[in-house]
Each structure stands twice: as C-alpha cells, then as structure tokens.
Short mmCIF file of C-alpha atoms in Angstrom, two decimals:
data_model
loop_
_atom_site.label_atom_id
_atom_site.label_comp_id
_atom_site.label_asym_id
_atom_site.label_seq_id
_atom_site.Cartn_x
_atom_site.Cartn_y
_atom_site.Cartn_z
CA MET A 1214 9.37 13.36 56.60
CA LYS A 1215 11.94 10.60 56.08
CA HIS A 1216 9.30 8.38 54.47
CA LEU A 1217 8.23 11.29 52.27
CA LYS A 1218 11.78 11.79 51.02
CA THR A 1219 12.21 8.07 50.43
CA ARG A 1220 9.03 7.86 48.41
CA PHE A 1221 9.84 10.93 46.37
CA GLY A 1222 13.33 9.57 45.80
CA LEU A 1223 12.02 6.23 44.55
CA ALA A 1224 9.41 7.87 42.35
CA GLY A 1225 12.02 10.22 40.96
CA LEU A 1226 14.41 7.36 40.16
CA LEU A 1227 11.64 5.49 38.40
CA LEU A 1228 10.78 8.55 36.34
CA ILE A 1229 14.41 9.17 35.41
CA ALA A 1230 14.78 5.54 34.31
CA LEU A 1231 11.67 5.77 32.16
CA VAL A 1232 12.60 9.09 30.58
CA THR A 1233 16.15 7.92 29.93
CA GLY A 1234 14.89 4.73 28.34
CA GLY A 1235 12.51 6.74 26.23
CA CYS A 1236 15.26 9.09 25.13
CA LEU A 1237 17.33 6.12 23.97
CA ILE A 1238 14.48 5.11 21.66
CA VAL A 1239 13.98 8.35 19.77
CA SER A 1240 11.32 7.45 17.21
CA GLY A 1241 8.64 9.39 15.50
CA THR A 1242 6.23 9.65 12.61
CA PHE A 1243 7.08 11.95 9.72
CA ILE A 1244 5.39 13.00 6.50
CA VAL A 1245 7.22 13.29 3.18
CA VAL A 1246 5.63 15.19 0.28
CA ALA A 1247 6.93 15.16 -3.30
CA ASP A 1248 5.55 16.74 -6.46
CA PHE A 1249 4.82 14.82 -9.64
CA ASP A 1250 6.15 15.90 -13.03
CA PHE A 1251 4.21 13.69 -15.42
CA SER A 1252 5.24 12.54 -18.85
CA THR A 1253 2.08 12.39 -20.94
CA PHE A 1254 1.46 10.04 -23.88
CA ASP A 1255 -2.08 10.44 -25.31
CA GLN A 1256 -4.26 9.04 -22.53
CA ASP A 1257 -1.35 7.77 -20.44
CA TYR A 1258 0.57 9.48 -17.66
CA HIS A 1259 3.84 8.26 -16.20
CA TYR A 1260 6.09 9.46 -13.43
CA SER A 1261 9.08 7.89 -11.73
CA VAL A 1262 8.36 8.77 -8.10
CA ASP A 1263 11.49 9.45 -6.07
CA VAL A 1264 11.18 10.95 -2.60
CA THR A 1265 14.68 9.99 -1.52
CA GLN A 1266 15.99 13.50 -2.12
CA GLU A 1267 13.35 15.15 0.04
CA SER A 1268 14.81 16.59 3.24
CA ASP A 1269 12.45 14.69 5.59
CA TRP A 1270 13.35 11.41 3.88
CA GLN A 1271 17.06 12.18 4.01
CA ASP A 1272 16.79 12.88 7.75
CA HIS A 1273 15.32 9.45 8.51
CA LYS A 1274 16.20 7.23 5.52
CA ASP A 1275 18.41 4.81 7.47
CA ASN A 1276 15.82 4.19 10.18
CA ILE A 1277 12.46 3.89 8.46
CA ASP A 1278 10.63 1.04 10.15
CA PHE A 1279 7.12 1.29 8.79
CA VAL A 1280 5.00 3.13 6.24
CA ASP A 1281 1.87 4.29 8.04
CA ALA A 1282 0.07 5.66 5.00
CA VAL A 1283 0.50 6.60 1.33
CA GLY A 1284 -1.81 8.90 -0.57
CA PHE A 1285 -1.95 11.37 -3.43
CA GLN A 1286 -3.22 14.83 -4.14
CA MET A 1287 -4.13 15.55 -7.75
CA ASP A 1288 -5.72 18.27 -9.85
CA PHE A 1289 -7.59 17.61 -13.10
CA THR A 1290 -9.03 19.60 -15.99
CA ASN A 1291 -11.90 17.92 -17.80
CA ASN A 1292 -13.17 19.72 -20.90
CA SER A 1293 -14.68 16.58 -22.43
CA GLY A 1294 -18.24 17.39 -21.42
CA SER A 1295 -18.74 14.08 -19.65
CA ALA A 1296 -17.18 12.21 -16.74
CA VAL A 1297 -13.74 10.75 -17.35
CA THR A 1298 -12.48 7.56 -15.72
CA PHE A 1299 -8.92 7.58 -14.38
CA ASP A 1300 -6.98 4.48 -13.28
CA VAL A 1301 -3.62 4.30 -11.52
CA TRP A 1302 -0.99 1.56 -11.31
CA ILE A 1303 2.34 1.33 -9.53
CA ASP A 1304 5.39 -0.80 -10.12
CA THR A 1305 8.94 -1.29 -8.89
CA ALA A 1306 11.28 1.61 -9.57
CA GLY A 1307 13.02 1.14 -12.89
CA ALA A 1308 10.29 -1.01 -14.45
CA PRO A 1309 10.51 -0.45 -18.20
CA GLY A 1310 7.99 1.43 -20.29
CA SER A 1311 5.64 4.36 -19.86
CA THR A 1312 2.56 2.15 -19.44
CA PRO A 1313 1.95 -0.47 -16.73
CA GLY A 1314 3.52 -3.86 -17.37
CA ALA A 1315 2.58 -7.31 -16.18
CA GLY A 1316 4.15 -6.71 -12.76
CA ALA A 1317 2.26 -3.50 -12.05
CA THR A 1318 -0.40 -3.29 -9.34
CA LYS A 1319 -3.58 -1.28 -9.88
CA ILE A 1320 -4.14 0.99 -6.89
CA ILE A 1321 -6.94 3.27 -8.11
CA ASP A 1322 -9.67 1.67 -10.18
CA GLY A 1323 -12.20 3.73 -12.07
CA LEU A 1324 -11.86 7.13 -10.38
CA SER A 1325 -14.60 9.27 -11.93
CA ILE A 1326 -13.60 12.84 -12.76
CA PRO A 1327 -16.75 14.93 -13.34
CA ALA A 1328 -17.20 17.32 -16.25
CA THR A 1329 -18.41 20.07 -13.95
CA PRO A 1330 -16.68 21.83 -12.54
CA VAL A 1331 -14.11 21.75 -15.33
CA GLN A 1332 -11.29 21.79 -12.82
CA SER A 1333 -11.49 19.35 -9.96
CA HIS A 1334 -9.30 18.30 -7.09
CA MET A 1335 -8.72 14.97 -5.37
CA SER A 1336 -7.46 15.56 -1.86
CA TYR A 1337 -5.08 13.33 0.08
CA ALA A 1338 -7.94 12.21 2.33
CA GLN A 1339 -10.11 11.35 -0.69
CA SER A 1340 -7.30 9.36 -2.31
CA LEU A 1341 -7.03 7.15 0.77
CA SER A 1342 -10.62 6.00 0.25
CA TYR A 1343 -9.93 5.04 -3.37
CA ILE A 1344 -6.61 3.23 -2.99
CA THR A 1345 -6.43 -0.57 -3.20
CA GLY A 1346 -3.33 -2.78 -3.32
CA LEU A 1347 -2.17 -0.94 -0.20
CA ASP A 1348 0.35 -3.55 0.91
CA ARG A 1349 2.31 -3.33 -2.36
CA LEU A 1350 2.06 0.45 -2.40
CA LYS A 1351 3.46 0.67 1.14
CA ALA A 1352 6.23 -1.81 0.32
CA LEU A 1353 7.33 0.27 -2.69
CA ALA A 1354 6.92 3.53 -0.78
CA LYS A 1355 9.28 2.21 1.90
CA GLU A 1356 11.97 2.10 -0.79
CA GLY A 1357 11.31 5.76 -1.55
CA LYS A 1358 11.00 5.09 -5.27
CA PHE A 1359 8.37 3.56 -7.54
CA GLU A 1360 6.85 3.94 -11.00
CA TYR A 1361 3.43 5.63 -11.24
CA TYR A 1362 1.17 5.08 -14.25
CA GLY A 1363 -2.14 6.78 -14.92
CA HIS A 1364 -4.64 6.13 -17.70
CA ALA A 1365 -7.61 8.34 -18.62
CA SER A 1366 -10.60 7.14 -20.63
CA VAL A 1367 -10.26 10.12 -23.02
CA GLU A 1368 -7.38 12.13 -24.44
CA GLY A 1369 -6.99 15.70 -25.55
CA THR A 1370 -9.88 17.22 -23.58
CA PHE A 1371 -8.67 15.86 -20.24
CA ASN A 1372 -5.47 16.58 -18.38
CA VAL A 1373 -3.86 15.76 -15.05
CA ASP A 1374 -2.58 19.20 -14.14
CA SER A 1375 -0.54 18.31 -11.07
CA GLY A 1376 0.03 15.65 -8.48
CA LYS A 1377 1.75 15.04 -5.20
CA VAL A 1378 2.58 11.86 -3.31
CA ILE A 1379 2.30 12.00 0.48
CA ILE A 1380 4.07 9.25 2.43
CA THR A 1381 3.76 8.91 6.22
CA VAL A 1382 6.63 6.93 7.73
CA SER A 1383 7.61 5.87 11.22
CA GLY A 1384 11.28 5.63 12.06
CA SER A 1385 13.51 5.06 15.06
CA LYS A 1386 17.09 5.77 16.03
CA MET B 810 -10.48 -16.01 26.55
CA LYS B 811 -7.06 -16.90 27.97
CA LYS B 812 -6.20 -13.21 28.33
CA ALA B 813 -9.46 -12.54 30.18
CA VAL B 814 -8.79 -15.42 32.57
CA LEU B 815 -5.23 -14.19 33.16
CA VAL B 816 -6.48 -10.66 33.91
CA LEU B 817 -9.07 -11.98 36.36
CA VAL B 818 -6.46 -14.14 38.11
CA CYS B 819 -4.11 -11.13 38.44
CA LEU B 820 -6.91 -9.02 39.86
CA ALA B 821 -7.82 -11.74 42.35
CA VAL B 822 -4.20 -11.96 43.49
CA LEU B 823 -4.03 -8.17 43.87
CA VAL B 824 -7.25 -8.05 45.86
CA SER B 825 -6.04 -10.85 48.15
CA ALA B 826 -2.73 -9.08 48.71
CA ALA B 827 -4.52 -5.84 49.51
CA GLN B 828 -6.77 -7.52 52.03
CA ALA B 829 -3.79 -9.22 53.65
CA VAL B 830 -1.53 -6.24 54.22
CA SER B 831 -3.13 -2.89 53.55
CA PRO B 832 -4.88 -0.69 56.04
CA GLU B 833 -8.27 0.89 55.23
CA PRO B 834 -9.24 2.19 52.72
CA ARG B 835 -8.10 -0.56 50.37
CA PHE B 836 -10.20 -0.13 47.25
CA GLY B 837 -11.43 2.69 45.09
CA VAL B 838 -12.77 3.76 41.73
CA GLY B 839 -12.16 6.85 39.68
CA ALA B 840 -12.83 8.66 36.44
CA PHE B 841 -10.54 11.06 34.64
CA ALA B 842 -10.26 13.22 31.56
CA GLY B 843 -7.76 15.56 30.03
CA LEU B 844 -5.33 16.24 27.24
CA ASN B 845 -3.16 13.83 25.27
CA ILE B 846 -0.26 15.29 23.30
CA PRO B 847 1.34 13.07 20.61
CA VAL B 848 5.13 13.27 20.72
CA ILE B 849 7.15 13.46 17.48
CA GLN B 850 4.11 12.56 15.37
CA LYS B 851 3.54 14.86 12.42
CA ASP B 852 0.34 13.03 11.46
CA GLN B 853 -1.49 13.88 14.68
CA LYS B 854 -2.19 16.82 16.93
CA SER B 855 -3.17 17.12 20.56
CA GLY B 856 -6.45 15.58 21.50
CA THR B 857 -8.64 14.50 24.35
CA GLU B 858 -8.51 11.58 26.73
CA PHE B 859 -10.91 10.06 29.22
CA GLY B 860 -11.02 6.89 31.21
CA PHE B 861 -11.87 4.91 34.32
CA ARG B 862 -9.71 3.20 36.89
CA ALA B 863 -10.02 0.94 39.90
CA ARG B 864 -7.65 1.27 42.83
CA ILE B 865 -6.31 -1.52 45.00
CA ALA B 866 -4.02 -0.44 47.84
CA LEU B 867 -1.46 -3.24 48.18
CA LEU B 868 0.76 -1.45 50.71
CA PRO B 869 0.45 1.92 52.47
CA PHE B 870 2.43 3.50 49.63
CA LEU B 871 1.74 1.16 46.71
CA VAL B 872 -1.53 1.16 44.81
CA ALA B 873 -2.42 -1.00 41.80
CA GLU B 874 -4.72 0.63 39.26
CA PRO B 875 -6.37 -1.40 36.52
CA ASN B 876 -7.60 1.13 34.00
CA PHE B 877 -9.39 1.72 30.71
CA THR B 878 -8.52 4.76 28.61
CA MET B 879 -9.72 6.24 25.31
CA VAL B 880 -7.72 8.88 23.44
CA LYS B 881 -8.71 10.78 20.31
CA TRP B 882 -5.83 12.68 18.73
CA GLY B 883 -6.53 15.78 16.68
CA LYS B 884 -6.39 16.43 12.93
CA PRO B 885 -2.84 17.08 11.70
CA ASP B 886 -1.60 20.40 10.36
CA ALA B 887 -0.92 20.92 6.67
CA VAL B 888 2.45 19.59 5.49
CA ASP B 889 4.34 21.41 2.73
CA GLY B 890 1.11 23.10 1.70
CA VAL B 891 -0.89 19.87 1.59
CA VAL B 892 -4.02 19.87 3.75
CA LEU B 893 -4.19 16.26 4.86
CA GLY B 894 -7.85 16.41 5.84
CA ILE B 895 -7.76 13.23 7.89
CA ASP B 896 -8.78 12.61 11.48
CA GLY B 897 -6.26 11.90 14.19
CA SER B 898 -5.94 8.34 15.41
CA LYS B 899 -7.87 6.76 18.26
CA VAL B 900 -6.00 4.96 21.01
CA THR B 901 -7.82 2.51 23.28
CA SER B 902 -6.02 0.84 26.14
CA PHE B 903 -6.56 -1.63 28.96
CA GLY B 904 -3.75 -1.20 31.43
CA LEU B 905 -2.39 -1.78 34.89
CA ASP B 906 -0.62 1.12 36.59
CA ALA B 907 1.18 1.12 39.92
CA THR B 908 1.41 4.33 41.90
CA LEU B 909 4.22 4.74 44.39
CA GLY B 910 3.57 7.35 47.03
CA PHE B 911 0.68 8.15 49.29
CA ALA B 912 -2.43 5.99 49.19
CA PRO B 913 -5.77 7.48 48.15
CA GLY B 914 -8.68 8.00 50.50
CA THR B 915 -6.87 10.18 53.05
CA LYS B 916 -6.94 13.94 53.43
CA GLY B 917 -4.18 16.25 52.29
CA PHE B 918 -1.74 16.67 49.44
CA LYS B 919 -0.41 13.32 48.23
CA PRO B 920 2.27 13.12 45.52
CA PHE B 921 3.07 9.84 43.78
CA GLY B 922 5.05 8.29 40.95
CA ILE B 923 3.48 6.08 38.29
CA ILE B 924 4.61 3.16 36.17
CA GLY B 925 2.36 1.02 34.05
CA ILE B 926 1.86 -1.50 31.31
CA GLY B 927 -1.08 -2.02 29.00
CA SER B 928 -2.54 -3.30 25.77
CA TYR B 929 -2.86 -0.37 23.37
CA LYS B 930 -4.84 -0.32 20.11
CA VAL B 931 -3.96 2.54 17.75
CA LYS B 932 -6.41 2.92 14.87
CA ASN B 933 -7.06 5.43 12.13
CA ASP B 934 -10.08 4.81 9.88
CA ASP B 935 -8.84 7.26 7.22
CA THR B 936 -5.37 5.76 6.72
CA LYS B 937 -6.49 2.22 7.68
CA TYR B 938 -3.72 2.09 10.29
CA ASP B 939 -4.60 -0.51 12.93
CA GLN B 940 -2.13 -1.99 15.39
CA SER B 941 -2.45 -3.48 18.87
CA ASN B 942 0.68 -3.76 20.99
CA ILE B 943 1.88 -3.82 24.57
CA GLY B 944 2.87 -0.35 25.72
CA PHE B 945 4.39 1.26 28.79
CA CYS B 946 3.93 4.43 30.75
CA GLY B 947 5.55 6.40 33.52
CA GLY B 948 4.92 9.70 35.22
CA ILE B 949 4.07 11.63 38.34
CA GLY B 950 0.94 12.98 39.92
CA PHE B 951 -0.68 14.14 43.06
CA GLY B 952 -3.90 13.60 44.91
CA ILE B 953 -5.73 16.08 47.04
CA GLY B 954 -7.97 14.50 49.64
CA VAL B 955 -10.95 16.83 49.73
CA ALA B 956 -13.05 14.56 51.95
CA PRO B 957 -12.30 11.38 53.92
CA LYS B 958 -12.86 9.12 50.89
CA ILE B 959 -12.74 11.50 47.95
CA ASP B 960 -9.63 12.57 46.07
CA ILE B 961 -8.97 14.99 43.27
CA ASP B 962 -6.34 13.26 41.15
CA VAL B 963 -4.00 15.11 38.79
CA ARG B 964 -1.33 13.26 36.84
CA GLY B 965 1.00 13.42 33.89
CA LYS B 966 2.27 10.33 32.11
CA ALA B 967 4.49 9.58 29.16
CA VAL B 968 3.15 6.67 27.12
CA VAL B 969 5.28 4.63 24.70
CA ILE B 970 3.55 2.14 22.40
CA PRO B 971 6.03 0.08 20.35
CA GLN B 972 4.92 -0.67 16.79
CA THR B 973 5.00 -4.14 15.30
CA ASP B 974 7.69 -3.33 12.70
CA GLY B 975 9.80 -1.04 14.85
CA GLY B 976 9.57 2.47 16.22
CA SER B 977 6.82 3.56 18.55
CA LYS B 978 3.88 5.87 19.02
CA LYS B 979 4.36 8.18 21.97
CA GLY B 980 2.13 10.55 23.82
CA LEU B 981 2.05 12.76 26.89
CA SER B 982 -1.09 12.34 28.98
CA LEU B 983 -2.25 15.16 31.29
CA THR B 984 -5.40 14.32 33.22
CA ALA B 985 -7.47 15.33 36.19
CA GLY B 986 -10.16 13.27 37.83
CA LEU B 987 -12.01 12.18 40.89
CA GLY B 988 -11.55 9.07 42.96
CA TYR B 989 -13.70 7.48 45.61
CA SER B 990 -12.19 5.04 48.09
CA PHE B 991 -13.99 2.47 50.21
#
C-alpha cells in the first residue's frame, strides 16, 4: 500500500509538472477571415488586404509565430461565352498603383474560369492547389496587410463578384 | 544513419539494464488505437490514432516503451461561413515513453504515469504544411491484467509538439490496446 501511494504520488507530481509547463506555453492555431472589396479598372482588380482589424487577429497579433496557410475564396460571373483566364499578384502593403509593379509576386497563374456555369466559385481548398510563391505570400500575410492584384483576360462580360482571404496562423503567449 | 545507430544503441542499453535488474516478465509488445483531440487548433478536428509499442521493464515499476504512432486529425469546421474543405493533418511519431507504476504482464488493476519524448512529423497535403520536430508527452493510464501475460492498456496523454518558428501543436491522446509480455 505504501509503495502504491509512493508511485501514485510520483506519477501525480510528474503529471502536474507537465500540465503546468504546458499551461505556461499557451499556444494555438487560429483562422482569420476577411472580405475583399475590390476596386475594378477594366480588366484589373485591386484590393489592399488588411486583416489587422479582425477580432481573431487582434486577439493574437503580438504573438503570431508562424503562418500555417493562406488561401482565398472567390466568386466569379463569366458572361463572355468562353473561358476566362485570371491571374493574381501580391505585393507589400502600400505598394503604389492599382496594377502589379516590379516588386509584385504572381501567386495564381492562369486560373481558368469556365463559361458554364455562368457563376462559378473557387473554394479555399481549391485556391491552395493553385497558389505559387507561397513563401512570399506567407511572409506578407504575417504582417496582416498586403496588396492584392487580379487581372482577367477579358473585361465587361466577366466580373469577380466577391472574395475572401483566409489566413491560418499559429501563435503563443 | 546516425539517428538510427543512436536509437539502436539506446535500445541495447535499455535491454541490458532490463536483463540486469528486472524480474520476469521483462519484455512485451502491444498495439493500440483510439481518439486524438487537437487542442486549441481551429484548423483541425478530432481524429483517430493507432500505433505499436515495445515494452522493456527496467525496474519493477519503471517500463521503457519505444513506440510508433500515426494520427489523422479530422476536417475542420467552417470559419466565419467559409467551408475550408481541407483534410486534417497527419502526425507520425517515433517515440520513447517511460511508464511509472506497475509493470505489465501481471494480473490485476495497474495504474501508471507516463512521460515521453519523440520525433513528430506534422503534415498536411492540402496546405503544404510539413514540419518535423522533437515533441513531448505526459499522462496517466492503467493496465488490466486479464491473463498472466496479457494486459488491456488504457491511457490518456497530452502531446506537445513545438513548431520550428515558435508555438506548438498540441493534442490529447486517448487510447486502448492490448499488450503481451514475455
């Protein structure tokens, strides 16, 4: 019985030490979602992404260690009668102009938007398979702000109806 | 190659120690499966876990357990109306646990505490997340000796896997399994 108590006591102390240590390192993975509000110029789309005012970002902004993933959700209307190609670039927040400059990084190259159905949707999961330049995208996303530029192969009969950016971050306290 | 040699040396030392000081039974093998619950991870949900372990009784109350575990976390819930549509991550680990309590291979109810260390690979093919790091675990469990050399093993562990750039992935492992001692 004495040995049993000793063993339980030791095991309990070990568990308390581990749990306490874990509590001191309160970290987690969180997802921040922000809507786009594009400015449209003929075939070009521009948005200054800023997630820093989102509540989830505000809660963890001082302790963001790593960006696990960045993706987009977008809805399109294509009345052109044929597939439209859509490209996306990103650049540092505050980069001048409504079209991508020399310092911009292309992250979606040649996304094909079909003519049927007229309205189509690119999910977050689908966007992850299209994105390139991931390192730069994650680096800019970690700042919470970046410039987003889109370019469609046609104008007038094609429109980006809506978009969201979804950023998964890991942070600790 | 160096890591493999180091692991084999450690196992040889453990086996020698067991033979030197521990009463029968000294060795065992087991398989387990159960639930793994990610902790403070909005991009995952609960998933399944299974694995295999060896057991080396170093002392009457101290057992070393080299182990291999595979975890598959579940698809995350929608966030702010966005259906993420991605799979949960997979976690693969090679670890060494130590149980402090009653040794396996004897009849009766046998509680024990657990601490461990391991190499954990967390990977998600959808988000292209892929990190391997040293992680730690701790918990409690109990064995029920149903026959002279056969135990039912139930345990719960908290696992903390530090990430390369800071923070950590954490999970709560709840498993049941069978062990055979010889």
